[in-house]
Amino acid sequence: MEQEPDLDALYSQAQAALAAGDRDRARGLLKRILSADETYKDASRLLAGLVERRKRRWYAHPLPW
């Protein structure tokens, strides 16, 4: 049987990754947190913010236009 991840440690790593600007790593950590517990702190809000920033960045890029 798999051991559940330490959500507090993953959350602090995700916050550190966000502070460092490593959005891909933060996204992966937040996904792991949400797969274990959908209501953990504000992980879903943080992940939604990352997705929104990525979408906005792609949409604002001049290449498609």
PDB file of N, CA and C in Angstrom:
ATOM      1  N   MET A   1       0.832  -1.162   0.000  1.00  0.00           N
ATOM      2  CA  MET A   1       0.000   0.000   0.000  1.00  0.00           C
ATOM      3  C   MET A   1       0.895   1.250   0.000  1.00  0.00           C
ATOM      4  N   GLU A   2       0.503   2.249  -0.768  1.00  0.00           N
ATOM      5  CA  GLU A   2       1.303   3.470  -0.871  1.00  0.00           C
ATOM      6  C   GLU A   2       1.151   4.324   0.369  1.00  0.00           C
ATOM      7  N   GLN A   3       2.254   4.959   0.746  1.00  0.00           N
ATOM      8  CA  GLN A   3       2.225   5.877   1.872  1.00  0.00           C
ATOM      9  C   GLN A   3       1.769   7.250   1.377  1.00  0.00           C
ATOM     10  N   GLU A   4       0.892   7.899   2.129  1.00  0.00           N
ATOM     11  CA  GLU A   4       0.405   9.211   1.722  1.00  0.00           C
ATOM     12  C   GLU A   4       1.527  10.236   1.826  1.00  0.00           C
ATOM     13  N   PRO A   5       1.589  11.168   0.885  1.00  0.00           N
ATOM     14  CA  PRO A   5       2.654  12.171   0.927  1.00  0.00           C
ATOM     15  C   PRO A   5       2.456  13.131   2.090  1.00  0.00           C
ATOM     16  N   ASP A   6       3.540  13.711   2.563  1.00  0.00           N
ATOM     17  CA  ASP A   6       3.482  14.716   3.606  1.00  0.00           C
ATOM     18  C   ASP A   6       3.027  16.026   2.963  1.00  0.00           C
ATOM     19  N   LEU A   7       1.764  16.341   3.138  1.00  0.00           N
ATOM     20  CA  LEU A   7       1.175  17.483   2.452  1.00  0.00           C
ATOM     21  C   LEU A   7       1.780  18.809   2.904  1.00  0.00           C
ATOM     22  N   ASP A   8       2.124  18.909   4.184  1.00  0.00           N
ATOM     23  CA  ASP A   8       2.740  20.144   4.666  1.00  0.00           C
ATOM     24  C   ASP A   8       4.082  20.392   3.984  1.00  0.00           C
ATOM     25  N   ALA A   9       4.870  19.331   3.827  1.00  0.00           N
ATOM     26  CA  ALA A   9       6.172  19.469   3.171  1.00  0.00           C
ATOM     27  C   ALA A   9       6.002  19.808   1.696  1.00  0.00           C
ATOM     28  N   LEU A  10       5.057  19.143   1.029  1.00  0.00           N
ATOM     29  CA  LEU A  10       4.812  19.441  -0.383  1.00  0.00           C
ATOM     30  C   LEU A  10       4.328  20.877  -0.564  1.00  0.00           C
ATOM     31  N   TYR A  11       3.475  21.330   0.349  1.00  0.00           N
ATOM     32  CA  TYR A  11       2.940  22.692   0.257  1.00  0.00           C
ATOM     33  C   TYR A  11       4.057  23.724   0.438  1.00  0.00           C
ATOM     34  N   SER A  12       4.937  23.481   1.401  1.00  0.00           N
ATOM     35  CA  SER A  12       6.037  24.430   1.608  1.00  0.00           C
ATOM     36  C   SER A  12       7.006  24.410   0.426  1.00  0.00           C
ATOM     37  N   GLN A  13       7.214  23.244  -0.183  1.00  0.00           N
ATOM     38  CA  GLN A  13       8.056  23.164  -1.374  1.00  0.00           C
ATOM     39  C   GLN A  13       7.409  23.895  -2.544  1.00  0.00           C
ATOM     40  N   ALA A  14       6.092  23.790  -2.670  1.00  0.00           N
ATOM     41  CA  ALA A  14       5.374  24.477  -3.742  1.00  0.00           C
ATOM     42  C   ALA A  14       5.461  25.985  -3.554  1.00  0.00           C
ATOM     43  N   GLN A  15       5.322  26.455  -2.324  1.00  0.00           N
ATOM     44  CA  GLN A  15       5.441  27.884  -2.063  1.00  0.00           C
ATOM     45  C   GLN A  15       6.854  28.376  -2.358  1.00  0.00           C
ATOM     46  N   ALA A  16       7.857  27.577  -2.014  1.00  0.00           N
ATOM     47  CA  ALA A  16       9.235  27.957  -2.299  1.00  0.00           C
ATOM     48  C   ALA A  16       9.472  28.000  -3.812  1.00  0.00           C
ATOM     49  N   ALA A  17       8.897  27.052  -4.536  1.00  0.00           N
ATOM     50  CA  ALA A  17       9.043  27.037  -5.989  1.00  0.00           C
ATOM     51  C   ALA A  17       8.363  28.249  -6.616  1.00  0.00           C
ATOM     52  N   LEU A  18       7.205  28.631  -6.102  1.00  0.00           N
ATOM     53  CA  LEU A  18       6.528  29.826  -6.601  1.00  0.00           C
ATOM     54  C   LEU A  18       7.354  31.072  -6.333  1.00  0.00           C
ATOM     55  N   ALA A  19       7.938  31.157  -5.152  1.00  0.00           N
ATOM     56  CA  ALA A  19       8.765  32.308  -4.802  1.00  0.00           C
ATOM     57  C   ALA A  19      10.002  32.383  -5.689  1.00  0.00           C
ATOM     58  N   ALA A  20      10.523  31.222  -6.087  1.00  0.00           N
ATOM     59  CA  ALA A  20      11.714  31.180  -6.938  1.00  0.00           C
ATOM     60  C   ALA A  20      11.369  31.345  -8.417  1.00  0.00           C
ATOM     61  N   GLY A  21      10.082  31.310  -8.744  1.00  0.00           N
ATOM     62  CA  GLY A  21       9.673  31.464 -10.137  1.00  0.00           C
ATOM     63  C   GLY A  21       9.641  30.169 -10.922  1.00  0.00           C
ATOM     64  N   ASP A  22       9.784  29.045 -10.256  1.00  0.00           N
ATOM     65  CA  ASP A  22       9.749  27.736 -10.923  1.00  0.00           C
ATOM     66  C   ASP A  22       8.307  27.248 -10.958  1.00  0.00           C
ATOM     67  N   ARG A  23       7.551  27.757 -11.909  1.00  0.00           N
ATOM     68  CA  ARG A  23       6.117  27.478 -11.958  1.00  0.00           C
ATOM     69  C   ARG A  23       5.811  26.036 -12.337  1.00  0.00           C
ATOM     70  N   ASP A  24       6.643  25.408 -13.172  1.00  0.00           N
ATOM     71  CA  ASP A  24       6.396  24.018 -13.564  1.00  0.00           C
ATOM     72  C   ASP A  24       6.526  23.082 -12.361  1.00  0.00           C
ATOM     73  N   ARG A  25       7.540  23.296 -11.549  1.00  0.00           N
ATOM     74  CA  ARG A  25       7.723  22.470 -10.346  1.00  0.00           C
ATOM     75  C   ARG A  25       6.583  22.712  -9.361  1.00  0.00           C
ATOM     76  N   ALA A  26       6.193  23.970  -9.191  1.00  0.00           N
ATOM     77  CA  ALA A  26       5.098  24.294  -8.282  1.00  0.00           C
ATOM     78  C   ALA A  26       3.806  23.646  -8.755  1.00  0.00           C
ATOM     79  N   ARG A  27       3.574  23.666 -10.062  1.00  0.00           N
ATOM     80  CA  ARG A  27       2.365  23.059 -10.615  1.00  0.00           C
ATOM     81  C   ARG A  27       2.332  21.559 -10.313  1.00  0.00           C
ATOM     82  N   GLY A  28       3.454  20.886 -10.502  1.00  0.00           N
ATOM     83  CA  GLY A  28       3.513  19.451 -10.219  1.00  0.00           C
ATOM     84  C   GLY A  28       3.277  19.133  -8.752  1.00  0.00           C
ATOM     85  N   LEU A  29       3.858  19.931  -7.874  1.00  0.00           N
ATOM     86  CA  LEU A  29       3.672  19.710  -6.443  1.00  0.00           C
ATOM     87  C   LEU A  29       2.226  19.960  -6.032  1.00  0.00           C
ATOM     88  N   LEU A  30       1.636  21.020  -6.555  1.00  0.00           N
ATOM     89  CA  LEU A  30       0.243  21.315  -6.223  1.00  0.00           C
ATOM     90  C   LEU A  30      -0.697  20.239  -6.743  1.00  0.00           C
ATOM     91  N   LYS A  31      -0.404  19.673  -7.896  1.00  0.00           N
ATOM     92  CA  LYS A  31      -1.223  18.581  -8.420  1.00  0.00           C
ATOM     93  C   LYS A  31      -1.143  17.361  -7.514  1.00  0.00           C
ATOM     94  N   ARG A  32       0.053  17.083  -6.982  1.00  0.00           N
ATOM     95  CA  ARG A  32       0.209  15.958  -6.056  1.00  0.00           C
ATOM     96  C   ARG A  32      -0.585  16.189  -4.781  1.00  0.00           C
ATOM     97  N   ILE A  33      -0.570  17.429  -4.296  1.00  0.00           N
ATOM     98  CA  ILE A  33      -1.326  17.753  -3.091  1.00  0.00           C
ATOM     99  C   ILE A  33      -2.817  17.561  -3.335  1.00  0.00           C
ATOM    100  N   LEU A  34      -3.293  18.084  -4.454  1.00  0.00           N
ATOM    101  CA  LEU A  34      -4.722  18.014  -4.742  1.00  0.00           C
ATOM    102  C   LEU A  34      -5.195  16.595  -5.033  1.00  0.00           C
ATOM    103  N   SER A  35      -4.316  15.751  -5.542  1.00  0.00           N
ATOM    104  CA  SER A  35      -4.720  14.365  -5.774  1.00  0.00           C
ATOM    105  C   SER A  35      -4.893  13.619  -4.449  1.00  0.00           C
ATOM    106  N   ALA A  36      -4.176  14.055  -3.413  1.00  0.00           N
ATOM    107  CA  ALA A  36      -4.306  13.426  -2.097  1.00  0.00           C
ATOM    108  C   ALA A  36      -5.453  14.033  -1.292  1.00  0.00           C
ATOM    109  N   ASP A  37      -5.611  15.372  -1.381  1.00  0.00           N
ATOM    110  CA  ASP A  37      -6.650  16.060  -0.606  1.00  0.00           C
ATOM    111  C   ASP A  37      -7.082  17.305  -1.365  1.00  0.00           C
ATOM    112  N   GLU A  38      -8.291  17.273  -1.893  1.00  0.00           N
ATOM    113  CA  GLU A  38      -8.781  18.373  -2.736  1.00  0.00           C
ATOM    114  C   GLU A  38      -9.029  19.656  -1.962  1.00  0.00           C
ATOM    115  N   THR A  39      -9.165  19.583  -0.652  1.00  0.00           N
ATOM    116  CA  THR A  39      -9.494  20.760   0.140  1.00  0.00           C
ATOM    117  C   THR A  39      -8.317  21.245   0.978  1.00  0.00           C
ATOM    118  N   TYR A  40      -7.101  20.875   0.628  1.00  0.00           N
ATOM    119  CA  TYR A  40      -5.946  21.237   1.430  1.00  0.00           C
ATOM    120  C   TYR A  40      -5.600  22.712   1.251  1.00  0.00           C
ATOM    121  N   LYS A  41      -5.702  23.445   2.349  1.00  0.00           N
ATOM    122  CA  LYS A  41      -5.398  24.880   2.414  1.00  0.00           C
ATOM    123  C   LYS A  41      -5.901  25.596   1.164  1.00  0.00           C
ATOM    124  N   ASP A  42      -5.045  26.320   0.479  1.00  0.00           N
ATOM    125  CA  ASP A  42      -5.462  27.046  -0.729  1.00  0.00           C
ATOM    126  C   ASP A  42      -4.728  26.526  -1.960  1.00  0.00           C
ATOM    127  N   ALA A  43      -4.440  25.226  -1.965  1.00  0.00           N
ATOM    128  CA  ALA A  43      -3.695  24.635  -3.073  1.00  0.00           C
ATOM    129  C   ALA A  43      -4.462  24.740  -4.386  1.00  0.00           C
ATOM    130  N   SER A  44      -5.768  24.567  -4.346  1.00  0.00           N
ATOM    131  CA  SER A  44      -6.537  24.655  -5.580  1.00  0.00           C
ATOM    132  C   SER A  44      -6.530  26.081  -6.131  1.00  0.00           C
ATOM    133  N   ARG A  45      -6.567  27.078  -5.256  1.00  0.00           N
ATOM    134  CA  ARG A  45      -6.510  28.474  -5.698  1.00  0.00           C
ATOM    135  C   ARG A  45      -5.151  28.795  -6.311  1.00  0.00           C
ATOM    136  N   LEU A  46      -4.083  28.295  -5.690  1.00  0.00           N
ATOM    137  CA  LEU A  46      -2.746  28.529  -6.230  1.00  0.00           C
ATOM    138  C   LEU A  46      -2.586  27.884  -7.602  1.00  0.00           C
ATOM    139  N   LEU A  47      -3.079  26.652  -7.743  1.00  0.00           N
ATOM    140  CA  LEU A  47      -2.978  25.963  -9.026  1.00  0.00           C
ATOM    141  C   LEU A  47      -3.810  26.679 -10.091  1.00  0.00           C
ATOM    142  N   ALA A  48      -4.989  27.139  -9.722  1.00  0.00           N
ATOM    143  CA  ALA A  48      -5.830  27.873 -10.670  1.00  0.00           C
ATOM    144  C   ALA A  48      -5.131  29.159 -11.113  1.00  0.00           C
ATOM    145  N   GLY A  49      -4.441  29.821 -10.197  1.00  0.00           N
ATOM    146  CA  GLY A  49      -3.695  31.022 -10.549  1.00  0.00           C
ATOM    147  C   GLY A  49      -2.569  30.731 -11.521  1.00  0.00           C
ATOM    148  N   LEU A  50      -1.887  29.608 -11.328  1.00  0.00           N
ATOM    149  CA  LEU A  50      -0.818  29.228 -12.251  1.00  0.00           C
ATOM    150  C   LEU A  50      -1.365  28.946 -13.645  1.00  0.00           C
ATOM    151  N   VAL A  51      -2.492  28.255 -13.702  1.00  0.00           N
ATOM    152  CA  VAL A  51      -3.095  27.946 -14.994  1.00  0.00           C
ATOM    153  C   VAL A  51      -3.530  29.232 -15.686  1.00  0.00           C
ATOM    154  N   GLU A  52      -4.114  30.155 -14.934  1.00  0.00           N
ATOM    155  CA  GLU A  52      -4.563  31.431 -15.505  1.00  0.00           C
ATOM    156  C   GLU A  52      -3.390  32.240 -16.045  1.00  0.00           C
ATOM    157  N   ARG A  53      -2.298  32.280 -15.276  1.00  0.00           N
ATOM    158  CA  ARG A  53      -1.109  33.023 -15.738  1.00  0.00           C
ATOM    159  C   ARG A  53      -0.544  32.418 -17.013  1.00  0.00           C
ATOM    160  N   ARG A  54      -0.535  31.091 -17.087  1.00  0.00           N
ATOM    161  CA  ARG A  54       0.001  30.427 -18.281  1.00  0.00           C
ATOM    162  C   ARG A  54      -0.879  30.717 -19.488  1.00  0.00           C
ATOM    163  N   LYS A  55      -2.204  30.664 -19.277  1.00  0.00           N
ATOM    164  CA  LYS A  55      -3.137  30.935 -20.366  1.00  0.00           C
ATOM    165  C   LYS A  55      -3.002  32.381 -20.832  1.00  0.00           C
ATOM    166  N   ARG A  56      -2.914  33.302 -19.884  1.00  0.00           N
ATOM    167  CA  ARG A  56      -2.791  34.715 -20.222  1.00  0.00           C
ATOM    168  C   ARG A  56      -1.480  34.981 -20.967  1.00  0.00           C
ATOM    169  N   ARG A  57      -0.413  34.330 -20.532  1.00  0.00           N
ATOM    170  CA  ARG A  57       0.886  34.521 -21.170  1.00  0.00           C
ATOM    171  C   ARG A  57       0.859  34.003 -22.606  1.00  0.00           C
ATOM    172  N   TRP A  58       0.229  32.840 -22.831  1.00  0.00           N
ATOM    173  CA  TRP A  58       0.137  32.288 -24.190  1.00  0.00           C
ATOM    174  C   TRP A  58      -0.728  33.190 -25.064  1.00  0.00           C
ATOM    175  N   TYR A  59      -1.847  33.623 -24.536  1.00  0.00           N
ATOM    176  CA  TYR A  59      -2.789  34.391 -25.319  1.00  0.00           C
ATOM    177  C   TYR A  59      -2.211  35.761 -25.700  1.00  0.00           C
ATOM    178  N   ALA A  60      -1.382  36.327 -24.855  1.00  0.00           N
ATOM    179  CA  ALA A  60      -0.824  37.642 -25.101  1.00  0.00           C
ATOM    180  C   ALA A  60       0.414  37.599 -26.003  1.00  0.00           C
ATOM    181  N   HIS A  61       0.891  36.421 -26.315  1.00  0.00           N
ATOM    182  CA  HIS A  61       2.093  36.307 -27.143  1.00  0.00           C
ATOM    183  C   HIS A  61       1.790  36.794 -28.567  1.00  0.00           C
ATOM    184  N   PRO A  62       2.684  37.574 -29.166  1.00  0.00           N
ATOM    185  CA  PRO A  62       2.397  38.136 -30.487  1.00  0.00           C
ATOM    186  C   PRO A  62       2.475  37.138 -31.646  1.00  0.00           C
ATOM    187  N   LEU A  63       3.118  35.997 -31.441  1.00  0.00           N
ATOM    188  CA  LEU A  63       3.290  35.032 -32.525  1.00  0.00           C
ATOM    189  C   LEU A  63       1.964  34.546 -33.124  1.00  0.00           C
ATOM    190  N   PRO A  64       0.952  34.166 -32.323  1.00  0.00           N
ATOM    191  CA  PRO A  64      -0.304  33.716 -32.936  1.00  0.00           C
ATOM    192  C   PRO A  64      -1.020  34.815 -33.695  1.00  0.00           C
ATOM    193  N   TRP A  65      -0.778  36.055 -33.357  1.00  0.00           N
ATOM    194  CA  TRP A  65      -1.483  37.153 -34.007  1.00  0.00           C
ATOM    195  C   TRP A  65      -0.724  37.588 -35.226  1.00  0.00           C
TER     196      TRP A  65
END
